Short mmCIF file of C-alpha atoms and ligand atoms in Angstrom, two decimals:
data_model
loop_
_atom_site.label_atom_id
_atom_site.label_comp_id
_atom_site.label_asym_id
_atom_site.label_seq_id
_atom_site.Cartn_x
_atom_site.Cartn_y
_atom_site.Cartn_z
CA MET A 140 -32.96 -6.96 -9.31
CA THR A 141 -30.94 -9.19 -6.91
CA ASP A 142 -30.58 -12.43 -8.60
CA THR A 143 -28.38 -14.96 -7.18
CA LYS A 144 -27.76 -16.29 -10.68
CA GLN A 145 -26.59 -12.68 -11.77
CA ASP A 146 -22.81 -13.22 -11.87
CA LYS A 147 -21.65 -9.47 -11.51
CA VAL A 148 -20.75 -8.17 -8.04
CA LEU A 149 -20.63 -4.39 -7.84
CA ILE A 150 -17.35 -3.02 -6.24
CA PHE A 151 -18.18 0.13 -3.86
CA ASP A 152 -14.96 1.73 -2.66
CA THR A 153 -14.91 3.80 0.42
CA THR A 154 -11.26 4.52 0.70
CA LEU A 155 -12.05 8.12 0.66
CA ARG A 156 -14.67 8.07 3.21
CA ASP A 157 -14.39 5.07 5.57
CA GLY A 158 -10.68 4.74 4.87
CA GLU A 159 -10.02 8.37 5.52
CA GLN A 160 -11.74 7.98 8.71
CA SER A 161 -8.75 6.06 10.21
CA PRO A 162 -7.07 8.27 12.73
CA GLY A 163 -4.31 10.26 11.07
CA ALA A 164 -5.22 9.05 7.52
CA THR A 165 -6.14 12.54 6.15
CA MET A 166 -5.55 13.18 2.55
CA THR A 167 -5.18 16.45 0.79
CA HIS A 168 -7.79 17.63 -1.75
CA GLU A 169 -5.51 17.10 -4.62
CA GLU A 170 -4.64 13.44 -3.40
CA LYS A 171 -8.29 12.54 -3.07
CA LEU A 172 -8.91 13.90 -6.70
CA GLU A 173 -5.86 11.68 -7.81
CA ILE A 174 -7.27 8.55 -5.93
CA ALA A 175 -10.70 9.14 -7.02
CA ALA A 176 -9.48 9.25 -10.79
CA ALA A 177 -7.54 6.16 -10.21
CA LEU A 178 -10.49 4.17 -8.84
CA ASP A 179 -12.53 5.39 -11.72
CA GLU A 180 -10.05 4.34 -14.33
CA MET A 181 -9.48 0.95 -12.34
CA GLY A 182 -13.27 0.20 -12.98
CA VAL A 183 -14.79 0.56 -9.29
CA ASP A 184 -18.54 0.70 -10.03
CA ILE A 185 -19.39 3.09 -6.90
CA ILE A 186 -16.89 5.54 -5.21
CA GLU A 187 -17.84 6.90 -1.93
CA ALA A 188 -16.01 10.09 -2.12
CA GLY A 189 -16.69 11.55 1.30
CA PHE A 190 -19.09 12.97 3.92
CA PRO A 191 -20.06 16.38 2.57
CA ILE A 192 -21.51 17.86 5.78
CA ALA A 193 -18.41 17.02 7.67
CA SER A 194 -16.31 19.80 6.59
CA GLU A 195 -15.96 22.50 3.60
CA GLY A 196 -12.99 20.47 2.41
CA ASP A 197 -14.96 17.04 2.34
CA PHE A 198 -17.77 18.94 0.54
CA ASN A 199 -15.27 20.50 -2.16
CA ALA A 200 -13.69 17.21 -2.54
CA VAL A 201 -16.82 15.21 -3.18
CA SER A 202 -18.11 17.99 -5.42
CA GLU A 203 -14.85 18.03 -7.55
CA ILE A 204 -14.73 14.15 -7.82
CA ALA A 205 -18.45 14.06 -8.76
CA LYS A 206 -17.54 16.68 -11.58
CA ASN A 207 -14.68 14.80 -12.84
CA SER A 208 -16.08 11.34 -12.74
CA LYS A 209 -16.12 9.35 -16.01
CA ASN A 210 -17.52 5.83 -15.44
CA SER A 211 -18.26 5.41 -11.67
CA VAL A 212 -21.31 6.39 -9.73
CA ILE A 213 -20.20 8.98 -7.21
CA CYS A 214 -21.61 8.72 -3.71
CA GLY A 215 -21.60 10.87 -0.47
CA LEU A 216 -22.35 9.92 3.00
CA SER A 217 -24.91 11.47 5.11
CA ARG A 218 -26.77 10.98 8.49
CA ALA A 219 -30.39 10.45 8.82
CA ASN A 220 -31.55 14.09 8.57
CA PHE A 221 -32.55 16.36 5.93
CA LYS A 222 -29.53 19.00 6.34
CA ASP A 223 -27.00 16.25 5.85
CA ILE A 224 -28.93 14.74 2.78
CA ASP A 225 -29.55 18.19 1.12
CA ARG A 226 -25.78 18.98 1.55
CA ASN A 227 -24.60 15.39 0.25
CA TRP A 228 -26.92 16.09 -2.67
CA GLU A 229 -25.40 19.53 -3.50
CA ALA A 230 -21.84 17.95 -3.72
CA VAL A 231 -22.85 14.71 -5.54
CA LYS A 232 -25.46 16.14 -8.11
CA HIS A 233 -22.57 17.16 -10.35
CA ALA A 234 -21.79 13.46 -11.22
CA ALA A 235 -23.14 11.88 -14.35
CA GLN A 236 -24.24 8.98 -11.91
CA PRO A 237 -24.83 10.46 -8.41
CA ARG A 238 -25.89 8.38 -5.45
CA ILE A 239 -27.00 9.38 -1.89
CA HIS A 240 -25.96 7.24 1.01
CA THR A 241 -27.87 7.77 4.32
CA PHE A 242 -27.48 5.81 7.36
CA ILE A 243 -28.63 5.41 11.02
CA GLY A 244 -27.53 2.93 13.77
CA THR A 245 -30.21 0.52 14.25
CA SER A 246 -28.86 -1.76 17.04
CA PRO A 247 -30.08 -1.46 20.67
CA LEU A 248 -26.82 0.18 21.41
CA HIS A 249 -27.07 2.76 18.58
CA ARG A 250 -30.70 3.38 19.12
CA ALA A 251 -29.96 4.56 22.68
CA ILE A 252 -27.72 7.35 21.65
CA PRO A 253 -30.39 9.67 19.81
CA ASN A 254 -32.67 8.22 22.37
CA LEU A 255 -35.26 7.07 19.66
CA THR A 256 -37.70 4.41 20.14
CA MET A 257 -38.20 1.64 17.50
CA ASP A 258 -41.06 3.50 16.00
CA GLU A 259 -39.44 6.81 16.11
CA MET A 260 -36.69 5.47 14.44
CA ALA A 261 -38.75 3.69 11.83
CA ASP A 262 -40.47 7.03 11.08
CA ARG A 263 -37.17 8.63 10.77
CA ILE A 264 -35.91 6.21 8.22
CA HIS A 265 -39.06 6.52 6.00
CA GLU A 266 -38.75 10.45 6.12
CA THR A 267 -34.97 10.61 5.29
CA VAL A 268 -34.86 7.87 2.58
CA THR A 269 -38.02 9.41 1.02
CA HIS A 270 -36.36 12.75 1.05
CA ALA A 271 -33.10 11.47 -0.47
CA ARG A 272 -35.09 9.67 -3.06
CA ASN A 273 -37.01 12.77 -4.05
CA LEU A 274 -33.56 14.54 -4.88
CA CYS A 275 -31.82 11.54 -6.47
CA ASP A 276 -32.93 8.19 -8.05
CA ASN A 277 -30.07 6.39 -6.78
CA VAL A 278 -30.33 6.04 -3.01
CA GLN A 279 -28.32 3.69 -0.64
CA TRP A 280 -29.71 3.19 2.90
CA SER A 281 -27.62 1.44 5.66
CA PRO A 282 -28.68 0.42 9.12
CA MET A 283 -25.28 0.89 10.97
CA ASP A 284 -24.52 -2.01 13.16
CA ALA A 285 -26.76 -4.21 11.37
CA THR A 286 -25.07 -7.33 12.55
CA ARG A 287 -26.05 -6.44 16.13
CA THR A 288 -29.64 -5.51 15.44
CA GLU A 289 -32.67 -7.50 16.37
CA HIS A 290 -33.70 -9.68 13.13
CA ASP A 291 -37.32 -8.79 13.35
CA TYR A 292 -36.46 -4.98 13.61
CA LEU A 293 -33.95 -5.24 10.78
CA CYS A 294 -36.39 -6.68 8.60
CA ARG A 295 -38.94 -4.10 9.42
CA VAL A 296 -36.67 -1.13 8.82
CA VAL A 297 -35.27 -2.57 5.71
CA GLU A 298 -38.79 -2.92 4.31
CA ILE A 299 -39.48 0.59 5.22
CA ALA A 300 -36.20 1.79 3.32
CA ILE A 301 -37.20 -0.14 0.28
CA LYS A 302 -40.68 1.16 0.24
CA ALA A 303 -39.34 4.81 0.83
CA GLY A 304 -37.21 4.42 -2.46
CA ALA A 305 -33.87 2.98 -1.35
CA THR A 306 -32.26 1.21 -4.40
CA THR A 307 -29.43 -0.36 -2.68
CA ILE A 308 -29.56 -1.78 0.97
CA ASN A 309 -26.25 -1.93 2.70
CA ILE A 310 -25.79 -4.25 5.58
CA PRO A 311 -22.73 -3.00 7.75
CA ASP A 312 -20.71 -5.10 10.06
CA THR A 313 -19.85 -1.99 11.84
CA VAL A 314 -17.63 -3.40 14.68
CA GLY A 315 -16.33 -6.44 12.68
CA TYR A 316 -18.40 -8.72 15.00
CA THR A 317 -19.92 -11.29 12.55
CA ALA A 318 -18.44 -14.37 11.10
CA PRO A 319 -18.84 -15.85 7.63
CA ARG A 320 -21.70 -18.22 8.22
CA GLU A 321 -23.61 -15.64 10.22
CA SER A 322 -22.88 -12.95 7.37
CA ALA A 323 -24.36 -15.33 4.85
CA ASP A 324 -27.24 -16.27 6.96
CA LEU A 325 -28.18 -12.64 7.67
CA ILE A 326 -28.16 -11.82 3.95
CA ARG A 327 -30.29 -14.92 3.14
CA MET A 328 -32.85 -14.23 5.91
CA LEU A 329 -33.34 -10.51 4.57
CA LEU A 330 -33.68 -11.70 0.93
CA GLU A 331 -36.19 -14.34 2.31
CA ARG A 332 -38.31 -12.24 4.55
CA VAL A 333 -38.40 -8.66 3.59
CA PRO A 334 -41.01 -7.81 0.98
CA GLY A 335 -39.46 -6.01 -2.10
CA ALA A 336 -35.95 -7.22 -1.29
CA ASP A 337 -35.68 -8.72 -4.80
CA GLU A 338 -36.29 -5.37 -6.17
CA VAL A 339 -32.93 -3.85 -4.55
CA VAL A 340 -29.19 -4.58 -4.52
CA PHE A 341 -28.04 -5.92 -1.16
CA SER A 342 -24.57 -4.86 -0.14
CA THR A 343 -22.18 -5.97 2.31
CA HIS A 344 -19.93 -3.67 4.33
CA CYS A 345 -17.64 -5.47 6.91
CA HIS A 346 -14.89 -4.34 9.34
CA ASN A 347 -12.05 -6.28 10.00
CA ASP A 348 -11.76 -6.35 13.88
CA LEU A 349 -11.60 -10.10 13.96
CA GLY A 350 -9.69 -10.38 10.85
CA MET A 351 -12.74 -11.85 8.99
CA ALA A 352 -13.98 -8.85 6.83
CA THR A 353 -12.85 -10.39 3.52
CA ALA A 354 -14.41 -13.74 4.39
CA ASN A 355 -17.61 -12.06 5.57
CA SER A 356 -18.09 -10.17 2.48
CA LEU A 357 -17.40 -13.14 0.36
CA ALA A 358 -19.93 -15.24 2.28
CA ALA A 359 -22.52 -12.37 1.98
CA VAL A 360 -21.98 -12.50 -1.77
CA GLU A 361 -22.51 -16.27 -1.91
CA ALA A 362 -25.93 -15.74 0.08
CA GLY A 363 -27.14 -12.94 -2.44
CA ALA A 364 -25.25 -9.75 -1.81
CA ARG A 365 -24.34 -8.02 -5.07
CA GLN A 366 -22.27 -5.07 -3.83
CA ILE A 367 -19.06 -5.30 -1.78
CA GLU A 368 -18.09 -2.18 0.11
CA CYS A 369 -14.25 -2.15 0.65
CA THR A 370 -11.11 0.03 0.60
CA ILE A 371 -7.67 0.00 -0.93
CA ASN A 372 -5.29 -1.88 1.41
CA GLY A 373 -8.23 -2.38 3.81
CA LEU A 374 -7.87 1.06 5.07
CA GLY A 375 -10.24 1.91 7.57
CA GLU A 376 -11.22 2.70 11.25
CA ARG A 377 -9.66 0.41 13.92
CA ALA A 378 -8.46 -2.71 12.02
CA GLY A 379 -10.10 -1.45 8.74
CA ASN A 380 -12.48 -2.51 6.18
CA THR A 381 -12.67 -5.45 3.66
CA ALA A 382 -9.59 -4.86 1.25
CA LEU A 383 -10.74 -4.28 -2.33
CA GLU A 384 -7.77 -6.19 -3.60
CA GLU A 385 -8.49 -9.26 -1.55
CA VAL A 386 -12.18 -9.77 -2.62
CA VAL A 387 -11.32 -8.81 -6.17
CA MET A 388 -8.35 -11.28 -6.21
CA ALA A 389 -10.29 -14.06 -4.41
CA LEU A 390 -13.03 -13.69 -6.87
CA ARG A 391 -10.84 -14.03 -9.73
CA VAL A 392 -8.65 -16.89 -8.38
CA ARG A 393 -11.47 -18.83 -7.18
CA ASN A 394 -14.07 -18.04 -9.96
CA ASP A 395 -14.42 -21.92 -9.98
CA ILE A 396 -16.25 -21.79 -6.68
CA MET A 397 -17.33 -18.12 -6.58
CA PRO A 398 -18.47 -17.44 -10.12
CA TYR A 399 -19.02 -13.85 -9.81
CA ALA A 400 -17.39 -11.00 -12.03
CA THR A 401 -16.19 -7.61 -11.08
CA GLY A 402 -14.98 -4.96 -13.56
CA ILE A 403 -11.86 -4.27 -11.82
CA ASP A 404 -8.60 -3.85 -14.01
CA THR A 405 -6.58 -5.82 -11.60
CA THR A 406 -3.42 -4.59 -13.03
CA LYS A 407 -3.77 -1.33 -11.52
CA ILE A 408 -4.09 -2.80 -8.05
CA MET A 409 -0.57 -2.60 -6.89
CA LYS A 410 0.16 1.01 -8.22
CA LEU A 411 -2.92 2.29 -6.30
CA SER A 412 -2.06 0.42 -3.25
CA ARG A 413 1.18 1.93 -3.16
CA ARG A 414 -0.19 5.50 -3.83
CA VAL A 415 -2.75 4.98 -1.16
CA ALA A 416 -0.14 3.96 1.43
CA THR A 417 1.93 6.98 0.72
CA VAL A 418 -0.81 9.58 0.62
CA SER A 419 -2.57 8.08 3.64
CA GLY A 420 0.64 7.52 5.66
CA PHE A 421 -0.39 4.07 6.32
CA PRO A 422 2.25 1.58 5.13
CA VAL A 423 1.09 -1.90 4.01
CA GLN A 424 2.10 -4.44 6.33
CA TYR A 425 4.66 -6.82 4.89
CA ASN A 426 2.66 -10.13 4.92
CA LYS A 427 -0.66 -8.31 3.75
CA ALA A 428 -2.35 -10.64 1.26
CA ILE A 429 -1.91 -9.63 -2.54
CA VAL A 430 -0.26 -6.00 -1.81
CA GLY A 431 2.26 -6.80 0.93
CA LYS A 432 5.84 -6.60 0.23
CA ASN A 433 6.36 -10.31 0.84
CA ALA A 434 2.99 -11.50 -0.95
CA PHE A 435 5.02 -12.84 -3.85
CA LEU A 436 8.21 -13.35 -2.35
CA HIS A 437 10.03 -16.86 -1.72
CA GLU A 438 12.88 -17.43 0.41
CA SER A 439 13.30 -21.00 1.26
CA GLY A 440 15.31 -23.02 -0.93
CA ILE A 441 12.57 -25.58 -1.74
CA HIS A 442 10.18 -22.82 -2.46
CA GLN A 443 12.59 -20.98 -4.67
CA ASP A 444 13.63 -23.85 -6.62
CA GLY A 445 10.23 -24.88 -7.22
CA VAL A 446 9.13 -21.32 -8.40
CA LEU A 447 12.22 -21.08 -10.88
CA LYS A 448 11.06 -24.43 -12.36
CA ASN A 449 7.35 -23.70 -12.41
CA VAL A 450 6.11 -20.61 -10.79
CA GLU A 451 2.57 -22.23 -10.23
CA THR A 452 4.27 -24.40 -7.52
CA PHE A 453 4.14 -21.71 -5.11
CA GLU A 454 1.90 -19.12 -6.52
CA ILE A 455 -1.79 -19.03 -7.08
CA MET A 456 -1.62 -15.81 -9.09
CA LYS A 457 0.84 -14.21 -11.23
CA PRO A 458 2.45 -10.97 -9.86
CA ALA A 459 1.64 -9.33 -13.26
CA ASP A 460 -2.14 -9.80 -12.56
CA ILE A 461 -2.09 -7.27 -10.04
CA GLY A 462 0.54 -4.97 -11.90
CA LEU A 463 3.69 -6.24 -10.16
CA ASN A 464 6.73 -6.93 -12.42
CA GLU A 465 9.38 -7.41 -9.64
CA ASP A 466 11.76 -10.06 -9.09
CA ASN A 467 10.06 -12.45 -6.51
CA ILE A 468 13.22 -14.09 -5.07
CA VAL A 469 14.59 -12.90 -1.83
CA LEU A 470 17.76 -14.27 -0.88
CA GLY A 471 18.20 -15.51 2.73
CA LYS A 472 19.71 -18.40 4.76
CA HIS A 473 17.36 -20.87 3.04
CA SER A 474 18.04 -20.05 -0.33
CA GLY A 475 19.75 -22.40 -2.71
CA ARG A 476 22.33 -22.37 -5.56
CA ALA A 477 19.41 -22.05 -8.17
CA ALA A 478 18.10 -18.87 -6.60
CA LEU A 479 21.59 -17.23 -6.10
CA LYS A 480 22.51 -18.09 -9.72
CA SER A 481 19.16 -16.66 -10.91
CA LYS A 482 19.70 -13.40 -8.94
CA LEU A 483 23.28 -12.94 -10.15
CA SER A 484 22.06 -13.56 -13.64
CA ALA A 485 19.60 -10.75 -13.23
CA LEU A 486 22.37 -8.65 -12.34
CA GLY A 487 24.15 -9.37 -15.19
CA ILE A 488 26.72 -11.73 -13.54
CA ASP A 489 27.20 -15.09 -15.15
CA LEU A 490 29.54 -17.26 -13.06
CA GLY A 491 31.24 -20.60 -14.01
CA GLN A 492 30.48 -23.55 -11.87
CA ASN A 493 33.50 -23.15 -9.72
CA GLN A 494 32.98 -19.50 -9.29
CA LEU A 495 29.39 -20.17 -8.38
CA ASN A 496 30.43 -22.71 -5.68
CA ASP A 497 32.78 -20.19 -4.11
CA ILE A 498 30.39 -17.58 -4.10
CA PHE A 499 27.67 -19.95 -2.55
CA VAL A 500 29.85 -20.60 0.14
CA ARG A 501 30.37 -17.13 0.96
CA PHE A 502 26.70 -16.21 0.38
CA LYS A 503 25.54 -19.15 3.19
CA ASP A 504 28.15 -17.62 5.51
CA LEU A 505 26.70 -14.12 5.06
CA ALA A 506 23.10 -15.35 5.08
CA ASP A 507 23.57 -16.93 8.46
CA ARG A 508 24.40 -13.67 9.96
CA LYS A 509 22.00 -11.54 7.87
CA LYS A 510 18.33 -11.69 7.65
CA GLU A 511 17.99 -10.98 3.95
CA VAL A 512 20.85 -10.95 1.51
CA TYR A 513 20.49 -7.62 -0.82
CA GLU A 514 21.67 -6.98 -4.40
CA ASP A 515 24.15 -4.80 -2.77
CA ASP A 516 25.59 -7.59 -0.52
CA LEU A 517 25.81 -9.58 -3.60
CA TRP A 518 28.14 -7.09 -5.12
CA THR A 519 30.20 -7.12 -2.14
CA LEU A 520 30.59 -10.78 -1.99
CA ILE A 521 31.63 -10.89 -5.71
CA ARG A 522 34.04 -8.32 -4.87
CA ASP A 523 35.46 -10.16 -2.03
CA ALA A 524 35.69 -13.28 -3.97
CA GLU A 525 37.45 -11.90 -6.91
CA ASP A 526 40.09 -10.36 -4.87
CA GLU A 527 40.77 -7.98 -1.90
CA THR A 528 40.10 -5.08 -4.15
CA PRO A 529 41.60 -2.13 -2.32
CA ASP A 530 39.08 0.81 -1.99
CA ARG A 531 39.47 3.47 -4.66
CA LEU A 532 38.52 6.10 -2.48
CA GLU A 533 39.74 6.65 1.12
CA LEU A 534 39.30 9.65 3.62
CA LYS A 535 42.88 10.92 4.72
CA ASP A 536 41.90 14.00 6.60
CA LEU A 537 39.15 16.17 7.54
CA LYS A 538 38.34 19.51 9.32
CA VAL A 539 35.20 20.87 9.69
CA ILE A 540 34.21 24.31 10.72
CA CYS A 541 30.66 24.76 11.90
CA GLY A 542 28.67 27.34 14.03
CA THR A 543 26.63 30.47 13.44
CA GLY A 544 29.04 31.92 10.95
CA GLY A 545 28.54 29.20 8.41
CA GLN A 546 29.94 25.76 7.74
CA SER A 547 32.92 24.69 5.82
CA ALA A 548 35.03 21.62 5.17
CA GLU A 549 38.68 21.00 4.43
CA MET A 550 39.22 17.45 3.21
CA VAL A 551 42.02 15.22 1.86
CA MET A 552 40.98 12.23 0.11
CA ILE A 553 43.04 9.53 -1.62
CA VAL A 554 41.48 8.96 -5.08
CA ASP A 555 43.23 6.03 -6.88
CA GLY A 556 46.47 6.51 -4.82
CA GLU A 557 46.74 10.20 -5.36
CA GLU A 558 46.11 12.67 -2.69
CA LYS A 559 43.59 15.44 -3.45
CA ARG A 560 42.45 18.35 -1.42
CA ALA A 561 39.37 20.37 -1.35
CA GLU A 562 37.71 23.40 0.57
CA THR A 563 33.94 23.69 0.49
CA THR A 564 31.04 25.09 2.15
CA GLY A 565 27.39 23.90 2.49
CA ASP A 566 24.12 24.07 4.44
CA GLY A 567 25.44 22.37 7.54
CA PRO A 568 28.65 20.66 8.10
CA VAL A 569 27.47 17.37 6.46
CA ASP A 570 26.51 19.10 3.30
CA ALA A 571 29.78 20.95 3.42
CA CYS A 572 31.85 17.65 3.55
CA PHE A 573 29.64 15.91 1.03
CA ASN A 574 30.37 18.63 -1.39
CA ALA A 575 33.94 18.08 -0.77
CA VAL A 576 33.69 14.48 -1.60
CA LYS A 577 31.78 15.45 -4.87
CA GLU A 578 34.49 17.97 -5.73
CA LEU A 579 37.26 15.52 -5.24
CA PHE A 580 35.58 12.64 -6.87
CA PRO A 581 32.84 14.04 -9.51
CA HIS A 582 29.87 11.71 -9.93
CA LYS A 583 26.33 11.81 -10.82
CA ALA A 584 24.82 9.46 -8.12
CA LYS A 585 22.04 10.83 -6.13
CA LEU A 586 21.85 10.73 -2.44
CA GLU A 587 18.47 8.88 -1.87
CA LEU A 588 18.78 8.19 1.83
CA TYR A 589 20.82 9.64 4.70
CA GLN A 590 20.08 8.00 8.21
CA VAL A 591 21.92 8.66 11.58
CA HIS A 592 21.45 6.24 14.51
CA ALA A 593 22.87 6.50 17.78
CA VAL A 594 24.04 3.08 18.78
CA THR A 595 25.02 4.00 22.37
CA GLN A 596 23.45 6.58 24.82
CA GLY A 597 24.82 10.13 25.91
CA THR A 598 26.77 12.82 24.16
CA ASP A 599 29.70 10.36 23.48
CA ALA A 600 27.35 8.16 21.72
CA GLN A 601 28.63 6.09 18.59
CA ALA A 602 26.81 7.03 15.58
CA THR A 603 26.25 4.76 12.81
CA VAL A 604 25.43 6.48 9.52
CA SER A 605 23.74 4.85 6.34
CA VAL A 606 23.82 6.38 3.07
CA ARG A 607 22.02 5.05 -0.09
CA LEU A 608 23.12 6.20 -3.58
CA ASN A 609 21.25 5.74 -6.87
CA GLU A 610 23.25 6.19 -10.13
CA ASP A 611 20.96 5.30 -13.03
CA GLY A 612 19.02 2.69 -11.05
CA ARG A 613 22.15 1.15 -9.62
CA ILE A 614 21.60 1.39 -5.87
CA VAL A 615 24.29 1.04 -3.43
CA THR A 616 24.57 1.70 0.17
CA GLY A 617 27.43 2.64 2.50
CA GLN A 618 27.62 2.39 6.14
CA SER A 619 30.18 3.69 8.78
CA ALA A 620 30.28 4.30 12.67
CA ASP A 621 32.21 6.68 14.56
CA THR A 622 31.79 8.76 17.78
CA ASP A 623 31.98 11.99 15.34
CA THR A 624 28.80 11.92 13.31
CA VAL A 625 30.25 13.99 10.48
CA VAL A 626 33.34 11.78 10.12
CA ALA A 627 30.85 8.69 10.14
CA SER A 628 28.75 10.44 7.48
CA VAL A 629 31.90 11.04 5.23
CA LYS A 630 33.00 7.56 5.60
CA ALA A 631 29.62 5.95 4.92
CA TYR A 632 29.40 8.04 1.57
CA ILE A 633 32.87 7.16 0.53
CA HIS A 634 31.95 3.50 1.42
CA ALA A 635 28.98 3.73 -0.90
CA LEU A 636 31.01 5.42 -3.74
CA ASN A 637 33.55 2.37 -3.33
CA ARG A 638 30.69 -0.06 -3.92
CA LEU A 639 29.48 2.04 -6.84
CA LEU A 640 32.78 2.00 -8.61
CA VAL A 641 32.89 -1.97 -8.29
CA ARG A 642 29.41 -2.05 -9.35
CA ARG A 643 29.86 0.09 -12.38
CA GLY A 644 32.83 -1.95 -13.61
CA LYS A 645 31.20 -5.11 -13.11
CA VAL A 646 28.12 -4.39 -15.21
CA GLY A 647 30.10 -2.33 -17.73
CA GLU A 648 27.13 -1.02 -19.45
CA GLY A 649 26.37 2.43 -18.36
CA ALA A 650 29.74 2.72 -16.55
CA ASP A 651 31.09 6.41 -16.69
CA ASN A 652 34.43 5.66 -18.23
CA ARG A 653 35.48 9.26 -18.05
CA GLU A 654 35.93 8.81 -14.46
CA ILE A 655 37.03 5.31 -13.59
CA SER A 656 37.03 2.11 -15.98
CA TYR A 657 36.63 -1.38 -14.94
CA LYS A 658 40.11 -2.12 -15.75
CA ASP A 659 41.26 0.07 -12.76
CA VAL A 660 38.95 -1.84 -10.35
CA SER A 661 40.05 -5.19 -11.06
O1 LIG B 835 -19.27 0.76 9.24
C1 LIG B 835 -20.40 1.37 9.09
O2 LIG B 835 -21.45 1.01 9.70
C2 LIG B 835 -20.29 2.55 8.22
C3 LIG B 835 -21.63 2.91 7.70
C4 LIG B 835 -21.77 4.57 7.76
C5 LIG B 835 -22.07 2.40 6.39
O3 LIG B 835 -19.21 2.82 7.75
ZN1 LIG B 836 -17.72 1.47 8.07
#
């Protein structure tokens, strides 16, 4: 079946098996089901759903994923023994299209562990693949550590597996040791030397220990492999696996030199990447290809100006192609007027040339001191530039009682020049105080983040508190520092509210005029 003229490359996703093997990346049963459903919907050809013999939980997840599968082939992993393979089959057999995957380490280092001679291992491969094939028509066999296995022996065992009924031969670079040319040569060598090689699909499974997994996978495809094993975000043992998003987008963007198609709906990539990052607890590195936070961001003035005029100047794919519809401009010290103007305009602020020049000077000054200038900072710049708007809200006095008997706060706050007083309780002193702020200045903003950092050490440490509020998508942050953490917290909260008020007034739309109108701010 393998034909280098054939243009389809099968995508085999092993996020739920090899990806989940990353230390600490365990997912719950429900999360695995959710990810599998998303992979199926995205067009992944084969989902490796788990290692059924590994635990009751893995078995249950694989069987349920098999039952729920719609389009994808559902595969489970098993070692080279009947018990593993039987358990695997019990789980995957519920799928409309099941696959048994079985493997054994064939390199000298791996043969030494079960202490099998070359002949004994060859016999084991013959028996186990035959057994798997008697259960299921779709059998994948992998010689683990293939890239460090003697070529003659590799050809011998691959031939045995094919004769025993394997339909896919996967060639793993288990320790991420190979390099692109060698990866291609290995597949080419197997296709040329192994009798029956043209009857099966050759697959590539690369780990990223030297950062070459994606390149090695693509090189294998160019040599004739027609299945790529990969994971979302490149999740996996040690440095991870080939990243699904990288191979899929590389094949799409460079179809001129790699004319192979995948059935993946790329617009689902970003959502799945974020979800996998959340459920696995493995955040995506900022500069990761395709799905990293910075992958479509431009900070330097020259790049920003180019992108604003013609996005293709510095982007080889569209953010929308991976389902990303966010603004791609990050303001920083290299940004120019064009980027600032565009960002302000996206915030609904259209300034005249003189005002823009004024804001630009302030912006450059801030950007010199700060790495990134956020939306929130722009509002502050605007506010500072317009006039020295006095804060609408100000903390005048605060008394907090805390201890085993409960927590309460007595607060005096100036709201628009008027002194107001409240007495409140809460779950802890900070909660009691925040309740007092809400009573004195009712608002609908949700507290999204509350963070305390000790700036100095010791019990007299200066605490810096950050508060982030979200009001109908308008996000503002407030900061304050004090040796008293509760006072710092209240001031940070009030700081955020003052910013929110400026912001409400500026945009106008959605402003809650029952509380304060823009006229009052300006
Ligand atoms: O890396 C590897 O060799 C594997 C096999 C089990 C296919 O994950
Ligand atoms: Zn692996």
